[in-house]
Amino acid sequence: MAFRFFRRIRLAPGITLNLSRSGASVSLGPRGARLTLGGRTGARLTFGLPGTGLSYTTTLGTGTTGRRGRPSRRRASASREDSLTPSFWDALTVPPEEQALLEACKALGRGDETAALEALGRAGSIPDAAYLEGFLLLKHERPAEAEEAFRRALRRPEQIGAWCARHGIKPVFSLPITEELSAIVEPSAHGVLLGLVEALQEQGKHQEALQVLTRLQGERPTDPVVALSLVELLWDMDPGDEQHLERILTLTEEVANETPVHACLLLYRARALRAKGLPRLAARILTRALARRKDRPPELLKALRYERALAFEEADLPARARADLEALYAEDPRYEDVARRLGLEP
């Protein structure tokens, strides 16, 4: 797949929605999570970096496009609000459960998440409804209910995304993968499994989350987002566990410094090397990760530099460690414990 970078304006917390037959944009979710509905523009897999406005995206598919040139008078004059009028939705003759799902979309358009969840509950047998319900429940910090919704969607994995595709809606949700990165996932079994991992982690069910991620990694061994999710979970579960460290090193072998996702994988590789008593090797990995700064979010660059400072300290290279710490202090005096390490705290 071809990847591209683009800048996105960071939206306020909560949910906003523009929904039409030609395209849509929704933003919702926990800790910067985003749902994007794209009609004619197609679904997108995006890696967003919370607080930076930077996203990393690949096109997952495109819808039917019209002829190039001047747009029709009808399309040019139609407002986003017009696309949510009853005349549009009522024109669709659908069974009760599908009507409930359409009602949920309208409720999201009004910003009424309570009504959306109620409507989704009436459309629960449709996998796409369970998909949407699961992520909304995550947003409302109800992970146990979100887990149930995701498991319901996975009862018919081959139908996930079918309803949305039939009605020209392409939804994608964003999930935090690490403190530095979040990943937007499309309506698919893969996307639902990532949502399930989040729900399990929120409940402290780390072993179950690990099993799901291991399954995903086996199905998608070259997917950097899955690898990063798995590496982050292994580190958080027990950064001193020897088997976890070996697995992290295996998952991060031969990682090229191509994107912020790959740079984050290098960060965890360096942490694992430090934990195994190899700070000089860790510092070399971090120097390689820091060599590419364009399109790297500031928070990720600071995390890489701070980790390298720690590696230099452990490698008995105090001058190099201090240089990194001073650079961090100049950029952000309150970052981690930089001031204390520089002896600048009272």
PDB file of N, CA and C in Angstrom, residues 22 29 50 64 126 139 141-142 157 164 218 230-231 237 251 260 278 296 298 309:
ATOM      1  N   SER A  22     -22.104  11.989  -0.166  1.00  0.00           N
ATOM      2  CA  SER A  22     -20.839  12.127  -0.882  1.00  0.00           C
ATOM      3  C   SER A  22     -19.633  11.993   0.018  1.00  0.00           C
ATOM      4  N   GLY A  29     -14.153   9.399  20.517  1.00  0.00           N
ATOM      5  CA  GLY A  29     -13.400   8.292  21.093  1.00  0.00           C
ATOM      6  C   GLY A  29     -12.551   8.684  22.263  1.00  0.00           C
ATOM      7  N   PRO A  50      -1.569  12.059  18.946  1.00  0.00           N
ATOM      8  CA  PRO A  50      -2.395  12.960  19.734  1.00  0.00           C
ATOM      9  C   PRO A  50      -1.658  14.221  20.139  1.00  0.00           C
ATOM     10  N   THR A  64     -17.180   4.973  -5.304  1.00  0.00           N
ATOM     11  CA  THR A  64     -17.439   5.371  -6.667  1.00  0.00           C
ATOM     12  C   THR A  64     -17.328   6.876  -6.767  1.00  0.00           C
ATOM     13  N   ILE A 126     -26.696  -6.655  14.031  1.00  0.00           N
ATOM     14  CA  ILE A 126     -25.926  -6.269  12.846  1.00  0.00           C
ATOM     15  C   ILE A 126     -24.471  -6.052  13.285  1.00  0.00           C
ATOM     16  N   LYS A 139     -15.512   5.039  24.420  1.00  0.00           N
ATOM     17  CA  LYS A 139     -15.450   6.482  24.640  1.00  0.00           C
ATOM     18  C   LYS A 139     -16.069   6.869  25.967  1.00  0.00           C
ATOM     19  N   GLU A 141     -16.080   5.110  28.579  1.00  0.00           N
ATOM     20  CA  GLU A 141     -15.366   4.403  29.648  1.00  0.00           C
ATOM     21  C   GLU A 141     -16.215   3.271  30.233  1.00  0.00           C
ATOM     22  N   ARG A 142     -16.790   2.490  29.338  1.00  0.00           N
ATOM     23  CA  ARG A 142     -17.562   1.310  29.728  1.00  0.00           C
ATOM     24  C   ARG A 142     -16.955   0.092  29.039  1.00  0.00           C
ATOM     25  N   PRO A 157     -17.762 -12.444  11.650  1.00  0.00           N
ATOM     26  CA  PRO A 157     -16.667 -11.555  11.229  1.00  0.00           C
ATOM     27  C   PRO A 157     -16.701 -11.208   9.743  1.00  0.00           C
ATOM     28  N   CYS A 164     -22.247  -0.946   6.229  1.00  0.00           N
ATOM     29  CA  CYS A 164     -21.711   0.380   5.911  1.00  0.00           C
ATOM     30  C   CYS A 164     -21.365   0.489   4.431  1.00  0.00           C
ATOM     31  N   GLY A 218      -0.060 -13.138  14.246  1.00  0.00           N
ATOM     32  CA  GLY A 218       0.104 -14.310  13.404  1.00  0.00           C
ATOM     33  C   GLY A 218      -0.585 -14.160  12.071  1.00  0.00           C
ATOM     34  N   LEU A 230       1.474  -4.967  20.247  1.00  0.00           N
ATOM     35  CA  LEU A 230       1.948  -6.129  20.993  1.00  0.00           C
ATOM     36  C   LEU A 230       3.187  -5.777  21.816  1.00  0.00           C
ATOM     37  N   VAL A 231       4.104  -5.057  21.228  1.00  0.00           N
ATOM     38  CA  VAL A 231       5.333  -4.663  21.927  1.00  0.00           C
ATOM     39  C   VAL A 231       5.005  -3.784  23.127  1.00  0.00           C
ATOM     40  N   MET A 237       3.233  -4.932  30.629  1.00  0.00           N
ATOM     41  CA  MET A 237       2.920  -6.047  31.526  1.00  0.00           C
ATOM     42  C   MET A 237       4.058  -6.316  32.498  1.00  0.00           C
ATOM     43  N   LEU A 251      10.273  -9.033  17.640  1.00  0.00           N
ATOM     44  CA  LEU A 251       9.267  -8.270  16.899  1.00  0.00           C
ATOM     45  C   LEU A 251       9.840  -7.007  16.274  1.00  0.00           C
ATOM     46  N   PRO A 260       6.691   7.303  11.738  1.00  0.00           N
ATOM     47  CA  PRO A 260       6.607   7.400  13.200  1.00  0.00           C
ATOM     48  C   PRO A 260       6.306   6.065  13.863  1.00  0.00           C
ATOM     49  N   LEU A 278      22.456  -3.695  27.721  1.00  0.00           N
ATOM     50  CA  LEU A 278      23.182  -3.342  26.501  1.00  0.00           C
ATOM     51  C   LEU A 278      22.927  -1.882  26.133  1.00  0.00           C
ATOM     52  N   ARG A 296       8.276  13.918  12.096  1.00  0.00           N
ATOM     53  CA  ARG A 296       8.224  13.219  13.378  1.00  0.00           C
ATOM     54  C   ARG A 296       7.630  14.171  14.409  1.00  0.00           C
ATOM     55  N   PRO A 298       6.887  16.139  17.851  1.00  0.00           N
ATOM     56  CA  PRO A 298       7.808  16.536  18.915  1.00  0.00           C
ATOM     57  C   PRO A 298       7.836  15.568  20.097  1.00  0.00           C
ATOM     58  N   ALA A 309      19.471   9.542  26.362  1.00  0.00           N
ATOM     59  CA  ALA A 309      20.201  10.106  27.498  1.00  0.00           C
ATOM     60  C   ALA A 309      20.372   9.058  28.596  1.00  0.00           C
TER      61      ALA A 309
END
